[in-house]
Coordinates of C-alpha atoms in Angstrom, one line a residue:
Chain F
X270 CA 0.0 0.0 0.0
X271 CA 2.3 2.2 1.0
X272 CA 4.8 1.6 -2.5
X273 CA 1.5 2.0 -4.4
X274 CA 0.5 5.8 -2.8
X275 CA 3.6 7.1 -3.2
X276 CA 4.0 6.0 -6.7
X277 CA 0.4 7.2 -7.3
X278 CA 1.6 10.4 -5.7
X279 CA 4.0 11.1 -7.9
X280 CA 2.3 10.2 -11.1
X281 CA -0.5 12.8 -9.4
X282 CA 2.1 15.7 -8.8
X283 CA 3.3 14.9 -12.7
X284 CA -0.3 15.5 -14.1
X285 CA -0.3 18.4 -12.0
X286 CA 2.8 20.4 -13.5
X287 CA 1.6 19.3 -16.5
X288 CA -1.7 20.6 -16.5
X289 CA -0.4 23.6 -14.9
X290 CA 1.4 24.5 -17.8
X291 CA 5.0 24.4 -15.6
X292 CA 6.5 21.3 -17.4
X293 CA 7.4 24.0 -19.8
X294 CA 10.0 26.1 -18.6
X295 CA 9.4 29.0 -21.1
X296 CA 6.4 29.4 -19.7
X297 CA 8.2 29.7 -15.7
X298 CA 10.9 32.0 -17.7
X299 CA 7.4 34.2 -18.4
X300 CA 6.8 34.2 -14.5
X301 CA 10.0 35.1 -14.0
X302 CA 10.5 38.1 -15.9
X303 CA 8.4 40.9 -14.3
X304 CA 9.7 43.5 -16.2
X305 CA 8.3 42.2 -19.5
X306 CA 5.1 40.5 -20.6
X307 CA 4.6 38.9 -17.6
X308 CA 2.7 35.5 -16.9
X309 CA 1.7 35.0 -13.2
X310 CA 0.2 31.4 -13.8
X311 CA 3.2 30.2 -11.7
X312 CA 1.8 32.4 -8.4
X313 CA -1.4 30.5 -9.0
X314 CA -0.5 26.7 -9.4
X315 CA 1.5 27.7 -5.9
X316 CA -1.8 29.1 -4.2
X317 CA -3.5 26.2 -6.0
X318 CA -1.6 23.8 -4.6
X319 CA -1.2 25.5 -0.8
X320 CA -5.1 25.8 -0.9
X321 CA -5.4 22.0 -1.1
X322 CA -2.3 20.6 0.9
X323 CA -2.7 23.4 3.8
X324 CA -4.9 21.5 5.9
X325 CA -3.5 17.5 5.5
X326 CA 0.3 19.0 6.2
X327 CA -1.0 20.5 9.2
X328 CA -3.0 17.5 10.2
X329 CA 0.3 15.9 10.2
X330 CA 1.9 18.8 12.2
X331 CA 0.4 17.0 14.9
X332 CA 0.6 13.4 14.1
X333 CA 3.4 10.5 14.7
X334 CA 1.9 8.4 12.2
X335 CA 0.1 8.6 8.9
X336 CA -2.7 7.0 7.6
X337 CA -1.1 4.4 7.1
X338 CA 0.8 4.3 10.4
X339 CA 4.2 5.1 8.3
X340 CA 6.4 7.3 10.9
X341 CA 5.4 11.3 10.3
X342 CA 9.3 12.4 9.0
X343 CA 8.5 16.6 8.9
X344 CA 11.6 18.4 8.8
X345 CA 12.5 19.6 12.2
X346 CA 15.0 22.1 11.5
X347 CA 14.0 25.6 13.1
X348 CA 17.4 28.2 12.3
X349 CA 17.5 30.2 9.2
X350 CA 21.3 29.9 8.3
X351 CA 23.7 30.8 6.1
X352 CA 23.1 27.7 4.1
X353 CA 19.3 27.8 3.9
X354 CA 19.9 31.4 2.1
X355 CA 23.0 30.8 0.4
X356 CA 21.5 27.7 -1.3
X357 CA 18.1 28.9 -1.8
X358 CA 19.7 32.4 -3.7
X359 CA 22.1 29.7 -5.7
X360 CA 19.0 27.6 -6.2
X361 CA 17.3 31.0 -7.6
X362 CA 20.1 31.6 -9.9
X363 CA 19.9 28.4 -11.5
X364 CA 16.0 28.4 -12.0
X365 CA 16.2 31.8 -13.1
X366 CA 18.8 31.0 -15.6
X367 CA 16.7 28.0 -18.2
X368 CA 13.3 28.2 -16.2
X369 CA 13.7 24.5 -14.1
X370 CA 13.4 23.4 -11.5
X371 CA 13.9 20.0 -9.4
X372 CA 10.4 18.8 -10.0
X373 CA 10.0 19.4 -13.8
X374 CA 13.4 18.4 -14.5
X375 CA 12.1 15.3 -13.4
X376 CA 8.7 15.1 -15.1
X377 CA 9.8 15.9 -18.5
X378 CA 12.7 13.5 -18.5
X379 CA 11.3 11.5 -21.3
X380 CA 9.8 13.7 -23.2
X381 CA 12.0 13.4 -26.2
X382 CA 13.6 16.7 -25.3
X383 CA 17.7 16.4 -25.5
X384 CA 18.1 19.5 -23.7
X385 CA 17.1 18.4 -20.5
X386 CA 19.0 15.8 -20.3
X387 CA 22.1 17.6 -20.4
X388 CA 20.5 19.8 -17.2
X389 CA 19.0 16.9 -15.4
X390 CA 22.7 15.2 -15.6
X391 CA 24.4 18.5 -14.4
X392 CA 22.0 18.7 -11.6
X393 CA 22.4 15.4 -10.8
X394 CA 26.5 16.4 -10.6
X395 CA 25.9 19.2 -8.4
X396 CA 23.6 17.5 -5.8
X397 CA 26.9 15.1 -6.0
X398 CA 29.2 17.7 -5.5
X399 CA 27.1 18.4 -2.0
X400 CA 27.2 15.0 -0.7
X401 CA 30.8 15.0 -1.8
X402 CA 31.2 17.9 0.4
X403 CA 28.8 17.3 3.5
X404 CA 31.1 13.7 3.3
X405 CA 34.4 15.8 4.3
X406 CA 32.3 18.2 6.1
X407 CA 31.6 15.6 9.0
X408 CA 34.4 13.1 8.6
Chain T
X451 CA 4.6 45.6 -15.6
X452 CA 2.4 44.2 -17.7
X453 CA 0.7 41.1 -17.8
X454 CA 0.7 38.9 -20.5
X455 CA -2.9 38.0 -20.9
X456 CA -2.6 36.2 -24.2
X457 CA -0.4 33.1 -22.3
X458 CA -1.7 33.9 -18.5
X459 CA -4.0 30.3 -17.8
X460 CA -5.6 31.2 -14.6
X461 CA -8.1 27.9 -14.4
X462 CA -5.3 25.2 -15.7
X463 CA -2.7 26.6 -13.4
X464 CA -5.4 26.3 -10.6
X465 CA -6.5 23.2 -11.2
X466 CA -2.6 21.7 -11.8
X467 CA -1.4 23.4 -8.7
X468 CA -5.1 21.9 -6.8
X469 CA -3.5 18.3 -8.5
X470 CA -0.2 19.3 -6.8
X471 CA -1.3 19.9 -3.7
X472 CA -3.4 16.7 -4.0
X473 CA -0.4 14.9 -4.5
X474 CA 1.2 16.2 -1.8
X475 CA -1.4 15.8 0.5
X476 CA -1.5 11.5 -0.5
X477 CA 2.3 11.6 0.4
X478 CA 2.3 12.8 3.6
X479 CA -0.9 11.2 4.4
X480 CA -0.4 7.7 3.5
X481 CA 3.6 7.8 4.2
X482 CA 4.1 10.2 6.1
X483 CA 6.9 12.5 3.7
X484 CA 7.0 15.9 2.5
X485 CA 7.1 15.8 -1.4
X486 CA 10.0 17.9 -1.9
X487 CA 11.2 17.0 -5.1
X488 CA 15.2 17.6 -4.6
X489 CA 15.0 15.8 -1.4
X490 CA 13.8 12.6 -3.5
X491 CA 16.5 13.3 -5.6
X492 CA 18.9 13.4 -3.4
X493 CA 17.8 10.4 -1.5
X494 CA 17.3 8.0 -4.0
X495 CA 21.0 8.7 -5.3
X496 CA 22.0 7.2 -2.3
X497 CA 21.4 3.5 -3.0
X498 CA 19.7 2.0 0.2
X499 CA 19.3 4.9 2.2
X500 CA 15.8 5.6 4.4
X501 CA 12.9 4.5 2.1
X502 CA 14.5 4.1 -0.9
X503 CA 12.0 2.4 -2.3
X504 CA 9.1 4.9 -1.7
X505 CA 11.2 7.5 -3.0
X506 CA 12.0 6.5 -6.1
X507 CA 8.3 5.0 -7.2
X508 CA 7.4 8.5 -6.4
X509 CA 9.8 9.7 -8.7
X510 CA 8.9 6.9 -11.1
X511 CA 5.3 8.4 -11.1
X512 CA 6.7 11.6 -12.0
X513 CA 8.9 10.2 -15.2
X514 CA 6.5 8.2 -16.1
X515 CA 3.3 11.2 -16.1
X516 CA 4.0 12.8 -19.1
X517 CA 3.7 9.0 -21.0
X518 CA 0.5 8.0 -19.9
X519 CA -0.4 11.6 -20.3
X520 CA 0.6 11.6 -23.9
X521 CA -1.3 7.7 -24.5
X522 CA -4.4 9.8 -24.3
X523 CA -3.9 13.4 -25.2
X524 CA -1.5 15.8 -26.8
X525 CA 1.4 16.7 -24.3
X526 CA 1.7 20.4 -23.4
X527 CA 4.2 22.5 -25.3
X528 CA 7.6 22.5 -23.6
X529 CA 10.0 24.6 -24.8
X530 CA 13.8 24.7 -23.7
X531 CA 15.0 28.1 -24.6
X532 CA 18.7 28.0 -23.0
X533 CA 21.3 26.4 -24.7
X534 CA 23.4 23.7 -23.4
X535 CA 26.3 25.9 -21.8
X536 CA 23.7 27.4 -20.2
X537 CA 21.6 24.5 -19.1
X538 CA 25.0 23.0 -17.5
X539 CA 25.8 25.9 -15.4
X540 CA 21.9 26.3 -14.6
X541 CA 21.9 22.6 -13.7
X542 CA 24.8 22.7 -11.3
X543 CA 23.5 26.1 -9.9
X544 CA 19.9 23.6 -9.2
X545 CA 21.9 20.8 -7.7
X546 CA 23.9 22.5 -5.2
X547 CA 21.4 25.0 -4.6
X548 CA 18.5 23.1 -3.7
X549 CA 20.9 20.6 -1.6
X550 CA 22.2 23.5 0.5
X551 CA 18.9 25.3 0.9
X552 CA 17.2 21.5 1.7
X553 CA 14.6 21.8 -0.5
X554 CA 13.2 23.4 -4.2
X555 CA 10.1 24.7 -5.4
X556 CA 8.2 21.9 -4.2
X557 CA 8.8 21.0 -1.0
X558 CA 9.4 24.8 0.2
X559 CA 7.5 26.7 -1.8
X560 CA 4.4 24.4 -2.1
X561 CA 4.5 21.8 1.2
X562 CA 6.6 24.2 3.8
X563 CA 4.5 27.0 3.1
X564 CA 1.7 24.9 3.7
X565 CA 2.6 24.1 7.1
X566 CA 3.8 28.1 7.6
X567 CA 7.5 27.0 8.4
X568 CA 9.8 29.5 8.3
X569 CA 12.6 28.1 6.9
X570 CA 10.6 27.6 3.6
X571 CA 8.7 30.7 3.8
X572 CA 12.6 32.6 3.9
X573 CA 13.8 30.1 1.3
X574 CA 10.9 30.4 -1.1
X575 CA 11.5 34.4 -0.8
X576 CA 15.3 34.0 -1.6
X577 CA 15.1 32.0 -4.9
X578 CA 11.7 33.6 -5.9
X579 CA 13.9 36.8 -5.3
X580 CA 17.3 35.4 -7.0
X581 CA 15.0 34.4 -9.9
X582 CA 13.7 37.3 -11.2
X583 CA 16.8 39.0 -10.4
X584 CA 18.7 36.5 -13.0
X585 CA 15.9 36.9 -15.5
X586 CA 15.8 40.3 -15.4
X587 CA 19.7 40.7 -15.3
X588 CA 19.7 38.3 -18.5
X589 CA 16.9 39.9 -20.2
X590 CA 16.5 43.4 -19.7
X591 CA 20.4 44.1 -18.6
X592 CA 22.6 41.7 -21.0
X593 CA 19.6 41.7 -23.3
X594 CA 20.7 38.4 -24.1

């Protein structure tokens, strides 16, 4: 059961960003770029998609266990650090730069589109490069 | 500013982000995670680790949307404007970005939002912020 929701989950979250529009990354540039014709679809799919998952993530605030008495793993980090900001900027860079991010990198994969490809395998490099580092970091 | 009304798709983007949060909503739910899509990354690229398993068939769910999508109806347009320089230094940027700041667009901007922590409310402003600083800086500065 519990293989089965969270592939169903992510097939879900697919047809979402798909529908949305924001397995095109042309269309996040649009978002992006609020000095020219701008396209705020993106601020809606995110108050879409806070509207619905506001009130189970909260449920779970305050539960152990799920549904299906899985262990409730919320992040418990509190701090806003150096490397919560550094990242996230670095993170906004990269978006900012070809209009992707984790999650539609991932959906259009096979799509038949070369070019992400080439950015899913650099991305994949660069979340190497942190475990890399984080290895040496606590050795 | 001015909005682009011609491309602007209020009720799709509603309804895919209502699907998103729907997703999200099953995943922490059922098994108890936050779908935070670099965090699954990250994971699953460690062979073995906590839930493996989970993790990737949610990421197989993911790869495999736009299939079954496109066995019934016509995919969405996706178009890749940057070139392939650009798309490694972008992708890099992503990687360690996302890693550092634990999390993307997904699981802070759409699940920690949700649950008004704020770590992901500060992170979502800083790449929000550092994205349409670099799209404007490429755009209207370089012109490129």
């Amino acid at each position: 059961m519990i293989k089965l929701s969270a592939f169903f989950a992510g097939l879900i979250f697919g047809f979402g960003l798909l529908l949305a529009g924001m397995a095109n990354p042309a269309k996040v540039l649009a978002f992006l770029d609020v000095a020219g014709a701008w396209d705020p679809s993106l601020a809606l799919v995110m108050g879409g998609a806070i509207a619905v998952a506001a009130i189970p993530l909260n449920w779970a605030r305050k539960n152990k266990q799920s549904l299906l008495g899985a262990p409730m793993q919320l992040p418990m980090k509190r701090e806003l650090d150096a490397r919560l900001i550094g990242g996230s900027l670095v993170f906004g860079i990269g978006w900012g730069i070809a209009g992707i991010c984790p999650g539609p990198a991932v959906a259009i994969l096979l799509t038949g589109h070369g070019k992400i490809i080439i950015f899913v395998l650099a991305m994949l490099a660069g979340m190497y490069l942190f475990s890399l580092l984080e290895r040496r970091r606590t050795a | 500013m001015s909005i682009d009304w011609i491309n602007f798709t209020p009720w799709t983007s509603v309804g895919g982000g209502a699907l998103i949060g729907l997703a999200a909503s099953l995943f922490v739910l059922a098994n108890g995670r936050i779908a935070g899509i670099s965090g699954l990354i990250g994971s699953v690229m460690q062979f073995g680790s906590e839930g493996w398993s989970e993790k990737a068939l949610f990421l197989l769910g993911l790869v495999i949307a736009p299939l079954l999508w496109g066995a019934f109806t016509l995919l969405p347009e996706i178009e890749i404007k940057a070139e392939w320089p650009a798309l490694i230094i972008a992708g890099l940027l992503v990687g360690v970005g996302t890693r550092y700041g634990s999390g993307c667009t997904s699981g802070h901007g759409v699940c920690g939002i949700s649950r008004l922590s704020a770590r992901s409310i500060t992170a979502t402003m800083c790449f929000m912020f550092a994205g349409f600083a670099t799209v404007y800086a490429i755009r209207h500065v370089v012109g490129a």
